XYZ file of C-alpha atoms in Angstrom:
648
model
C -5.342 -18.391 -16.732
C -5.022 -18.958 -13.002
C -3.872 -22.260 -11.522
C -7.203 -22.761 -9.770
C -9.120 -22.336 -13.044
C -6.820 -24.747 -14.845
C -7.258 -27.322 -12.093
C -11.041 -26.861 -12.084
C -11.153 -27.325 -15.860
C -8.992 -30.451 -15.596
C -11.085 -31.938 -12.788
C -14.337 -31.046 -14.557
C -13.103 -32.561 -17.830
C -12.017 -35.743 -16.072
C -15.320 -35.938 -14.225
C -17.331 -35.381 -17.406
C -15.392 -38.129 -19.207
C -16.009 -40.540 -16.323
C -19.696 -39.675 -16.066
C -20.151 -39.811 -19.833
C -18.563 -43.245 -19.945
C -20.776 -44.432 -17.105
C -23.798 -42.892 -18.799
C -23.158 -44.644 -22.114
C -22.385 -47.943 -20.394
C -25.647 -47.805 -18.454
C -27.615 -46.974 -21.612
C -26.023 -49.844 -23.504
C -26.775 -52.263 -20.678
C -30.358 -51.041 -20.542
C -30.716 -51.461 -24.318
C -29.343 -55.016 -24.129
C -31.745 -55.809 -21.318
C -34.705 -54.444 -23.288
C -33.713 -56.402 -26.400
C -33.610 -59.560 -24.280
C -37.035 -58.702 -22.897
C -38.428 -58.275 -26.431
C -36.929 -61.661 -27.431
C -38.448 -63.363 -24.414
C -41.821 -61.694 -24.950
C -41.952 -62.736 -28.611
C -40.818 -66.305 -27.907
C -43.382 -66.811 -25.142
C -46.141 -65.559 -27.405
C -44.985 -67.698 -30.335
C -44.834 -70.840 -28.207
C -48.223 -70.420 -26.527
C -49.992 -69.218 -29.669
C -48.423 -72.001 -31.732
C -49.814 -74.642 -29.391
C -53.219 -72.993 -29.453
C -53.258 -72.856 -33.237
C -52.197 -76.504 -33.507
C -55.380 -77.570 -31.749
C -57.678 -75.783 -34.190
C -55.547 -75.693 -37.305
C -57.309 -76.473 -40.555
C -55.444 -75.614 -43.713
C -58.673 -75.491 -45.610
C -60.302 -73.030 -43.164
C -57.820 -70.402 -41.788
C -60.561 -68.206 -40.310
C -60.307 -69.809 -36.873
C -56.552 -69.216 -36.841
C -57.066 -65.580 -37.843
C -59.496 -65.116 -34.957
C -56.990 -66.459 -32.427
C -54.133 -64.352 -33.880
C -56.258 -61.196 -33.748
C -57.187 -61.887 -30.142
C -53.553 -62.285 -29.106
C -52.384 -59.339 -31.250
C -54.921 -56.996 -29.664
C -53.859 -57.955 -26.133
C -50.120 -57.382 -26.697
C -47.804 -54.899 -28.359
C -46.407 -56.557 -31.464
C -44.919 -55.354 -34.709
C -46.345 -58.361 -36.611
C -47.633 -61.950 -36.258
C -47.358 -64.090 -39.405
C -48.618 -67.587 -40.369
C -47.060 -69.395 -43.329
C -47.598 -72.904 -44.653
C -44.822 -75.455 -44.888
C -43.954 -74.166 -48.325
C -43.506 -70.609 -47.028
C -46.710 -69.332 -48.581
C -48.339 -66.612 -46.472
C -51.567 -67.703 -44.868
C -52.193 -64.684 -42.621
C -50.261 -61.639 -41.340
C -51.248 -59.094 -38.695
C -49.060 -55.934 -38.442
C -48.879 -52.776 -36.289
C -47.965 -49.758 -38.474
C -47.757 -47.287 -35.552
C -44.680 -45.048 -35.353
C -42.899 -44.295 -32.069
C -44.110 -40.908 -30.773
C -42.455 -38.576 -28.206
C -38.926 -39.775 -28.825
C -36.390 -37.809 -30.921
C -35.456 -39.425 -34.198
C -31.743 -38.959 -33.490
C -32.109 -40.992 -30.300
C -33.694 -43.888 -32.215
C -30.994 -43.690 -34.877
C -28.146 -43.629 -32.358
C -29.536 -46.253 -29.970
C -31.415 -48.638 -32.238
C -33.149 -51.577 -30.535
C -33.320 -54.822 -32.468
C -36.601 -56.718 -31.835
C -35.824 -60.406 -32.672
C -38.425 -62.666 -34.347
C -39.597 -65.830 -32.578
C -40.915 -68.860 -34.509
C -43.117 -71.831 -33.612
C -44.446 -74.824 -35.630
C -48.154 -75.314 -36.192
C -49.043 -79.001 -36.601
C -51.962 -81.325 -36.679
C -51.095 -84.441 -34.770
C -47.529 -85.111 -35.731
C -47.776 -83.433 -39.114
C -46.468 -79.833 -39.493
C -48.850 -77.657 -41.441
C -47.224 -74.217 -41.003
C -44.946 -71.789 -39.194
C -45.893 -68.999 -36.762
C -43.586 -65.933 -36.616
C -43.916 -63.295 -33.842
C -42.003 -59.972 -33.499
C -42.569 -57.627 -30.530
C -42.929 -53.908 -31.180
C -39.881 -51.897 -29.790
C -41.936 -48.778 -29.007
C -42.239 -49.418 -25.287
C -38.576 -50.369 -25.169
C -37.591 -47.065 -26.770
C -39.801 -45.193 -24.307
C -38.182 -47.015 -21.400
C -34.698 -46.383 -22.790
C -35.469 -42.675 -23.392
C -36.775 -42.218 -19.828
C -33.754 -44.033 -18.463
C -31.440 -41.782 -20.505
C -33.145 -38.636 -19.232
C -33.005 -39.787 -15.607
C -29.359 -40.781 -15.891
C -28.475 -37.464 -17.522
C -30.278 -35.530 -14.798
C -28.634 -37.385 -11.936
C -25.205 -37.360 -13.544
C -25.505 -33.604 -14.209
C -26.435 -32.994 -10.589
C -23.589 -35.226 -9.468
C -21.178 -33.351 -11.753
C -22.297 -29.956 -10.439
C -21.996 -31.091 -6.836
C -18.596 -32.638 -7.505
C -17.328 -29.520 -9.319
C -18.606 -27.267 -6.525
C -16.906 -29.452 -3.928
C -13.725 -29.443 -6.012
C -13.824 -25.646 -6.325
C -14.350 -25.253 -2.587
C -11.587 -27.711 -1.791
C -9.215 -26.037 -4.255
C -10.022 -22.622 -2.856
C -9.119 -23.838 0.607
C -6.052 -25.708 -0.588
C -4.796 -22.815 -2.728
C -5.533 -20.103 -0.177
C -1.867 -20.089 0.901
C -0.969 -19.191 -2.710
C -2.980 -15.963 -2.420
C -1.194 -15.133 0.804
C 2.141 -15.904 -0.857
C 1.193 -13.635 -3.760
C 0.461 -10.766 -1.359
C 3.714 -11.465 0.454
C 5.647 -11.412 -2.833
C 3.982 -8.135 -3.860
C 4.883 -6.696 -0.449
C 8.508 -7.737 -0.994
C 8.507 -5.892 -4.333
C 7.287 -2.797 -2.441
C 10.027 -3.466 0.150
C 7.437 -4.197 2.821
C 8.393 -6.957 5.225
C 5.210 -9.007 5.639
C 5.363 -12.325 7.512
C 2.796 -15.121 7.257
C 2.033 -16.297 10.768
C -0.302 -19.158 9.780
C 1.583 -21.906 7.933
C -0.345 -24.036 5.400
C -1.053 -27.668 6.225
C 0.050 -28.794 2.745
C 3.683 -29.859 2.973
C 4.819 -28.239 -0.290
C 3.094 -24.935 0.455
C 4.384 -24.992 4.006
C 7.960 -25.314 2.753
C 7.529 -22.407 0.317
C 5.916 -20.141 2.947
C 8.636 -20.976 5.463
C 11.293 -20.110 2.880
C 9.592 -16.792 2.036
C 9.218 -15.928 5.723
C 12.911 -16.622 6.215
C 13.770 -14.359 3.267
C 11.517 -11.554 4.559
C 13.002 -11.841 8.049
C 16.482 -11.628 6.567
C 15.594 -8.530 4.529
C 14.011 -6.871 7.558
C 17.102 -7.689 9.594
C 19.268 -6.038 6.942
C 17.148 -2.868 6.977
C 17.088 -2.765 10.791
C 20.854 -3.166 10.787
C 21.223 -0.307 8.303
C 18.900 1.867 10.413
C 20.887 1.119 13.577
C 24.121 1.801 11.721
C 22.840 5.178 10.517
C 21.632 6.025 14.014
C 25.007 5.062 15.478
C 26.894 7.169 12.942
C 24.585 10.101 13.658
C 25.197 9.899 17.397
C 28.955 9.599 16.969
C 29.119 12.523 14.562
C 26.534 14.949 15.899
C 25.325 14.137 19.424
C 26.779 15.215 22.742
C 27.401 12.151 24.896
C 26.419 13.712 28.235
C 23.289 15.709 27.392
C 21.977 13.965 24.277
C 21.828 17.394 22.590
C 23.497 18.285 19.314
C 27.224 18.859 19.543
C 29.012 21.938 18.234
C 29.584 20.392 14.791
C 25.876 19.686 14.369
C 24.975 23.146 15.643
C 27.322 24.859 13.204
C 25.989 22.809 10.275
C 22.404 23.711 11.120
C 22.934 27.349 12.040
C 24.850 27.891 8.796
C 21.848 26.494 6.899
C 19.442 28.667 8.899
C 21.506 31.787 8.249
C 21.852 31.048 4.528
C 19.389 33.166 2.559
C 19.453 30.619 -0.232
C 17.766 27.950 1.925
C 14.494 29.887 2.289
C 15.053 29.872 6.061
C 12.996 32.080 8.358
C 14.145 34.333 11.151
C 14.089 33.174 14.753
C 15.530 33.468 18.237
C 18.454 31.880 20.081
C 18.840 31.318 23.795
C 22.347 30.721 25.167
C 22.802 29.507 28.743
C 26.237 29.564 30.380
C 26.945 27.460 33.469
C 29.096 29.544 35.792
C 31.565 27.871 38.174
C 31.001 24.379 36.738
C 34.694 23.594 37.266
C 34.324 24.366 40.969
C 31.363 21.960 41.143
C 33.414 19.256 39.404
C 36.315 19.778 41.792
C 34.057 19.569 44.859
C 31.756 16.691 43.884
C 33.441 14.949 40.963
C 32.842 14.850 37.223
C 29.945 12.396 37.490
C 27.957 14.915 39.526
C 29.040 17.648 37.138
C 27.781 15.636 34.152
C 24.466 14.959 35.907
C 24.118 18.670 36.576
C 24.718 19.559 32.928
C 22.220 16.864 31.857
C 19.524 18.269 34.168
C 20.169 21.793 32.881
C 19.850 20.505 29.303
C 16.549 18.812 30.164
C 15.294 22.036 31.744
C 16.328 23.973 28.636
C 14.334 21.613 26.393
C 11.357 21.795 28.749
C 11.188 25.587 28.942
C 11.970 26.172 25.253
C 9.936 23.271 23.897
C 9.246 23.433 20.167
C 9.119 20.781 17.431
C 11.420 22.748 15.146
C 13.888 23.815 17.844
C 17.541 22.796 17.790
C 19.174 22.144 21.172
C 22.965 21.994 21.329
C 25.952 21.941 23.664
C 28.607 24.291 22.341
C 31.267 23.413 24.886
C 31.581 22.200 28.450
C 29.678 25.135 29.978
C 27.410 26.493 27.227
C 24.071 25.160 26.007
C 21.706 26.799 23.566
C 18.306 26.516 21.931
C 17.663 27.726 18.389
C 13.976 28.614 17.890
C 13.013 29.252 14.230
C 9.945 31.452 13.665
C 10.094 32.814 17.245
C 10.847 36.279 18.592
C 13.297 36.526 21.475
C 11.032 38.978 23.254
C 8.326 36.305 23.602
C 10.837 33.913 25.214
C 11.800 36.197 28.115
C 9.590 34.335 30.656
C 11.284 31.047 29.725
C 14.727 32.657 30.006
C 13.861 34.062 33.430
C 12.622 30.656 34.632
C 15.791 28.972 33.375
C 18.031 31.508 35.116
C 16.300 30.645 38.402
C 16.404 26.852 37.957
C 19.851 26.162 39.427
C 18.894 25.897 43.133
C 16.242 23.262 42.379
C 18.651 21.316 40.177
C 21.335 21.291 42.868
C 18.774 20.270 45.478
C 17.687 17.302 43.347
C 21.325 16.148 43.428
C 21.480 16.686 47.221
C 24.096 19.412 46.849
C 23.717 21.919 49.664
C 26.212 24.565 48.664
C 27.796 25.317 45.314
C 28.700 28.545 43.538
C 27.213 27.287 40.250
C 24.774 29.671 38.587
C 23.163 30.104 35.179
C 23.367 33.146 32.923
C 20.899 33.279 30.031
C 21.143 35.455 26.943
C 18.467 35.957 24.270
C 18.860 37.385 20.778
C 16.990 37.388 17.476
C 18.623 36.254 14.251
C 17.942 36.891 10.583
C 19.054 34.919 7.510
C 22.106 36.601 6.047
C 23.861 37.040 9.408
C 27.236 35.321 9.734
C 27.783 32.656 12.345
C 30.653 34.614 13.899
C 28.548 37.750 14.312
C 25.744 35.683 15.824
C 28.015 34.054 18.409
C 29.464 37.454 19.293
C 25.964 38.797 19.966
C 25.188 35.759 22.126
C 28.407 36.195 24.099
C 27.587 39.856 24.683
C 24.062 38.961 25.861
C 25.380 36.371 28.340
C 27.952 38.803 29.714
C 25.143 41.313 30.226
C 23.119 38.622 31.985
C 26.004 38.003 34.402
C 25.807 41.638 35.433
C 22.161 41.297 36.479
C 21.076 40.717 40.099
C 20.906 37.146 41.440
C 17.790 35.228 40.259
C 17.505 37.741 37.398
C 20.564 36.618 35.437
C 19.043 36.833 31.957
C 19.331 39.446 29.240
C 17.439 40.142 26.029
C 19.272 42.096 23.370
C 16.701 43.829 21.151
C 17.377 44.238 17.441
C 18.561 47.571 16.132
C 15.831 47.590 13.476
C 12.395 47.811 15.024
C 10.219 44.983 13.711
C 6.673 45.419 12.565
C 4.205 45.461 15.432
C 1.715 42.674 16.034
C -1.168 44.793 14.790
C 0.792 45.918 11.748
C 1.486 42.315 10.743
C -2.162 41.471 11.308
C -3.152 44.146 8.804
C -0.415 43.203 6.322
C -1.296 39.504 6.269
C -5.066 40.019 6.277
C -4.739 42.361 3.329
C -2.396 39.991 1.471
C -4.722 37.024 1.993
C -7.824 38.979 1.037
C -6.222 40.519 -2.045
C -4.403 37.296 -2.992
C -1.094 39.156 -3.133
C 0.973 35.997 -3.070
C 3.165 34.717 -5.888
C 4.549 31.225 -6.449
C 8.232 30.780 -7.194
C 9.833 27.467 -8.081
C 13.153 25.804 -7.437
C 13.724 22.867 -9.738
C 15.259 19.564 -8.674
C 17.238 18.077 -11.552
C 18.070 14.439 -12.171
C 21.600 13.420 -13.119
C 20.652 13.527 -16.814
C 19.576 17.178 -16.420
C 15.917 16.251 -16.714
C 13.449 18.000 -14.422
C 12.527 15.737 -11.517
C 10.214 18.086 -9.634
C 9.504 21.744 -8.992
C 9.395 22.806 -5.341
C 6.994 25.691 -4.825
C 8.093 28.685 -2.739
C 5.682 31.386 -1.581
C 6.387 35.095 -1.983
C 4.437 38.114 -0.711
C 3.998 41.170 -2.894
C 3.439 44.234 -0.723
C 1.408 47.291 -1.618
C 4.486 48.987 -3.072
C 5.121 46.071 -5.429
C 8.113 44.712 -3.498
C 8.397 40.915 -3.404
C 9.380 39.340 -0.068
C 10.508 35.737 0.615
C 8.770 33.473 3.112
C 11.314 34.257 5.816
C 10.012 37.826 5.875
C 6.403 37.082 6.813
C 6.185 33.430 7.921
C 7.169 34.000 11.593
C 4.387 36.570 11.918
C 1.973 34.310 10.016
C 2.734 31.468 12.405
C 2.244 33.674 15.449
C -1.066 34.991 14.062
C -2.309 31.509 13.009
C -2.341 32.405 9.321
C -0.172 29.509 8.140
C -3.055 27.230 7.168
C -4.663 29.995 5.111
C -1.389 30.581 3.286
C -1.031 26.826 2.629
C -4.458 26.872 0.981
C -3.446 29.798 -1.200
C -0.313 27.942 -2.330
C -2.361 24.861 -3.266
C -5.000 26.897 -5.100
C -2.368 28.817 -7.056
C -0.595 25.571 -7.951
C -3.778 23.921 -9.224
C -4.676 27.026 -11.222
C -1.226 26.997 -12.850
C -1.253 23.328 -13.911
C -3.107 23.759 -17.240
C -0.626 26.408 -18.391
C 2.524 24.557 -17.293
C 1.980 21.506 -19.539
C 4.023 19.268 -17.245
C 5.340 15.899 -18.365
C 3.680 12.839 -16.832
C 6.597 12.316 -14.428
C 6.883 15.993 -13.379
C 5.411 17.225 -10.105
C 4.897 20.425 -8.181
C 5.947 19.755 -4.593
C 4.256 21.671 -1.787
C 5.366 21.878 1.838
C 2.570 21.442 4.367
C 2.803 23.182 7.733
C 2.094 21.728 11.139
C -1.046 23.857 11.505
C -2.485 22.441 8.284
C -1.523 18.839 9.005
C -3.254 18.850 12.386
C -6.417 20.468 10.990
C -9.015 17.836 9.988
C -10.976 20.402 7.986
C -7.858 21.242 5.996
C -7.339 17.577 5.073
C -10.952 17.226 3.901
C -10.631 20.456 1.914
C -7.398 19.263 0.315
C -8.818 15.888 -0.721
C -11.863 17.554 -2.266
C -9.543 19.280 -4.768
C -7.570 16.186 -5.718
C -9.083 15.155 -9.035
C -7.052 12.547 -10.992
C -5.636 15.179 -13.364
C -4.543 17.351 -10.439
C -3.276 14.521 -8.241
C -0.851 13.124 -10.811
C 1.121 16.401 -10.920
C 1.200 17.334 -7.211
C 3.413 16.111 -4.392
C 3.142 17.025 -0.726
C 5.977 16.950 1.757
C 6.303 17.430 5.498
C 9.284 18.196 7.683
C 10.919 15.301 9.511
C 10.239 17.007 12.843
C 6.492 16.730 12.168
C 6.813 13.070 11.215
C 8.559 12.135 14.452
C 6.329 14.262 16.697
C 2.980 13.337 15.078
C 3.559 9.853 13.614
C -0.052 8.654 13.620
C -1.491 11.800 12.024
C 1.216 11.934 9.361
C 0.863 8.213 8.626
C -2.892 8.528 8.087
C -2.478 11.547 5.824
C 0.289 9.956 3.757
C -1.665 6.730 3.298
C -4.741 8.708 2.246
C -2.757 10.738 -0.274
C -1.038 7.652 -1.679
C -4.404 5.965 -2.270
C -5.194 8.972 -4.500
C -1.938 8.357 -6.430
C -0.390 11.514 -4.938
C 3.342 11.542 -4.215
C 4.412 12.227 -0.632
C 7.821 13.109 0.755
C 9.759 13.965 3.901
C 11.672 17.244 3.983
C 14.773 18.144 6.055
C 15.488 14.457 6.575
C 18.283 13.049 8.719
C 18.564 15.819 11.297
C 16.491 14.271 14.084
C 18.110 11.970 16.607
C 16.366 8.627 16.970
C 15.345 5.460 15.177
C 14.441 5.766 11.497
C 12.444 2.535 11.248
C 9.330 4.644 10.666
C 10.380 4.761 7.011
C 9.252 1.130 6.664
C 5.668 1.954 7.584
C 5.400 5.443 6.069
C 7.146 4.492 2.824
C 7.357 8.026 1.348
C 8.008 8.375 -2.369
C 11.023 10.569 -1.720
C 13.053 12.202 1.029
C 14.969 15.477 0.914
C 18.162 15.543 2.929
C 18.582 18.334 5.435
C 20.417 21.254 3.867
C 22.965 21.199 6.700
C 24.660 18.104 5.220
C 25.531 19.779 1.937
C 28.347 22.034 3.141
C 30.170 19.139 4.820
C 29.616 16.488 2.171
C 32.962 17.157 0.460
C 35.441 17.376 3.328
C 33.835 16.109 6.534
C 34.328 12.343 6.701
C 31.683 11.836 9.395
C 29.069 13.722 7.380
C 30.061 11.745 4.297
C 29.663 8.409 6.120
C 26.372 9.373 7.736
C 24.822 10.604 4.482
C 26.027 7.410 2.770
C 24.193 5.344 5.388
C 21.010 7.387 4.859
C 21.231 6.864 1.113
C 21.760 3.120 1.510
C 18.753 2.888 3.816
C 16.566 4.842 1.401
C 17.658 2.773 -1.577
C 16.809 -0.413 0.317
C 13.196 0.806 0.443
C 13.177 2.193 -3.122
C 12.773 5.754 -1.813
C 14.073 8.560 -4.027
C 16.624 10.768 -2.267
C 17.141 14.428 -3.144
C 20.131 16.484 -2.015
C 19.228 20.052 -1.065
C 20.932 23.466 -1.133
C 23.577 22.302 -3.601
C 25.634 25.288 -4.757
C 28.827 23.921 -6.321
C 29.769 21.328 -8.892
C 31.966 19.627 -6.299
C 28.926 19.105 -4.074
C 26.961 17.677 -7.007
C 29.755 15.210 -7.760
C 30.103 14.262 -4.094
C 26.417 13.386 -3.851
C 26.472 11.553 -7.171
C 29.411 9.473 -5.965
C 27.238 8.339 -3.057
C 24.408 7.298 -5.376
C 22.139 10.354 -5.271
C 20.754 11.082 -8.723
C 18.629 14.167 -7.960
C 19.880 17.487 -6.578
C 18.322 20.878 -5.929
C 19.821 24.243 -5.116
C 21.410 27.468 -6.346
C 23.869 25.503 -8.472
C 21.105 25.545 -11.092
C 20.137 29.136 -10.369
C 17.965 31.025 -7.865
C 14.226 30.377 -7.539
C 12.202 31.785 -10.402
C 8.520 32.678 -10.774
C 6.376 29.638 -11.543
C 4.417 31.576 -14.144
C 6.046 33.934 -16.632
C 4.868 37.519 -16.804
């Protein structure tokens, strides 16, 4: 029972006791007053009638006395009037046998009214000849007492109701801070840092709220400190100080993950820009000007090759690059040409009139399965070719040896696959430390007309270019829902589905998705989005995640920890889980900076009660390294390659 109800019951009980006592006291006083009135009425009648009878009294002829008694009896309300002689022998008695009507018997029994008898002597001269006895009838007294009781009960009931209502209102106002404190405590349990701005006026409540606010502020400070610490470690380990781009270590970690076939990565393009004669510029104008020049070139690179999923890095003092997943190098030629011609404007912005510095830009495509060394060799060859081009045309695109499918061919392939539903779901299971299944990540495969099964990296770049991604997302969701009845998942098992940028930014897609989320479906599905989408579209992602969580659907962030910047958004988004970027796995054993940075991410996630999953784990040593840091769920080829979701 709530405190407010207990207090209301106590106040109501106390009030009822007080009112009941007052009620009974008033009734008793009224009864005493009425008894006194009956005594006075009887005595007055006895005295006056006794004198009257004395003047006409004749013991031998009582008829005159009877006449006078009858006259008085008829004018008043008496129980009886009696005349006796001096020896106590009855001369005459007049009685009223009427019962009291309209009053409950229990009331008369509980509150009995005693009607006293009054006596008076009847005498002739100085000689007593008899005694007159008069007793008033209590009927009117009972009626008066009954009416008084009803009126008192009515007014006391109204007073009690008004008092209880006022007490409830006052308690509601007084205890309102308790409700706010309850919400604040529940928020603390959810690791949400909610402060109460309005302090209660009640001293005790004010002290409690102030203490809770201080605790919440301290907890928020701890999380902010952890977030800043993680950000600082990330910058030290992976960010170039001059340009703000990824350094070579970060590039190698990410490109290795992108080239690893086991990570379900897609093909893409890479642009390498080499700054020629930078040393001459440094010698002429100083290293500060040289650093500013490199920073402006880096900004121009990000501007011309802008993409949410792109990776921008500085390989060394004179080489910058942009990695563009899901892009074809051929489509980036205009950007490469513009970048190769950007140097004069950059020098002019620094008020440098003459300098031999120029830019050479090379473009190549890459495919998962290529080695990093082979990729860098191709880039170096492309840049050398670019240096051989005429001035203002110092860019070079190296086409692939294998001719890719044409735009129209891909259009036909994907349209046919979507229409014929020639997609298959594979799964890669994330296991908890006790070898129990934590979740099953769904991976899409395309089955061509010859029966060959292709991974997402084969067709996703074309699907993105042809705006087919959202349609494929819908197919994945429909196939997953259709498979649920046959999978017989445990209550804590989920199928996790990656949502693309195209789907997330489509309002119709969100409405369509929610229409499918029945309770039985929702409890076994989880949706995750890449960290790049979270940081570039925070409001849209926040709304979607909150909507999904209200339907009891798990939400997660994929490829986490790779974006430079503040991670405080985790406090507001509060995903159910995060999946670490696959690039951290290869360095988790030996690289101390990677180890420290991942440890800070884990600590930050644990502070918010967010599950953390290590990805692309391939060796037992990697599993043990993550477990030593506190990660209890891992996913990757260590447990085997992806397998079909449905058998057969």
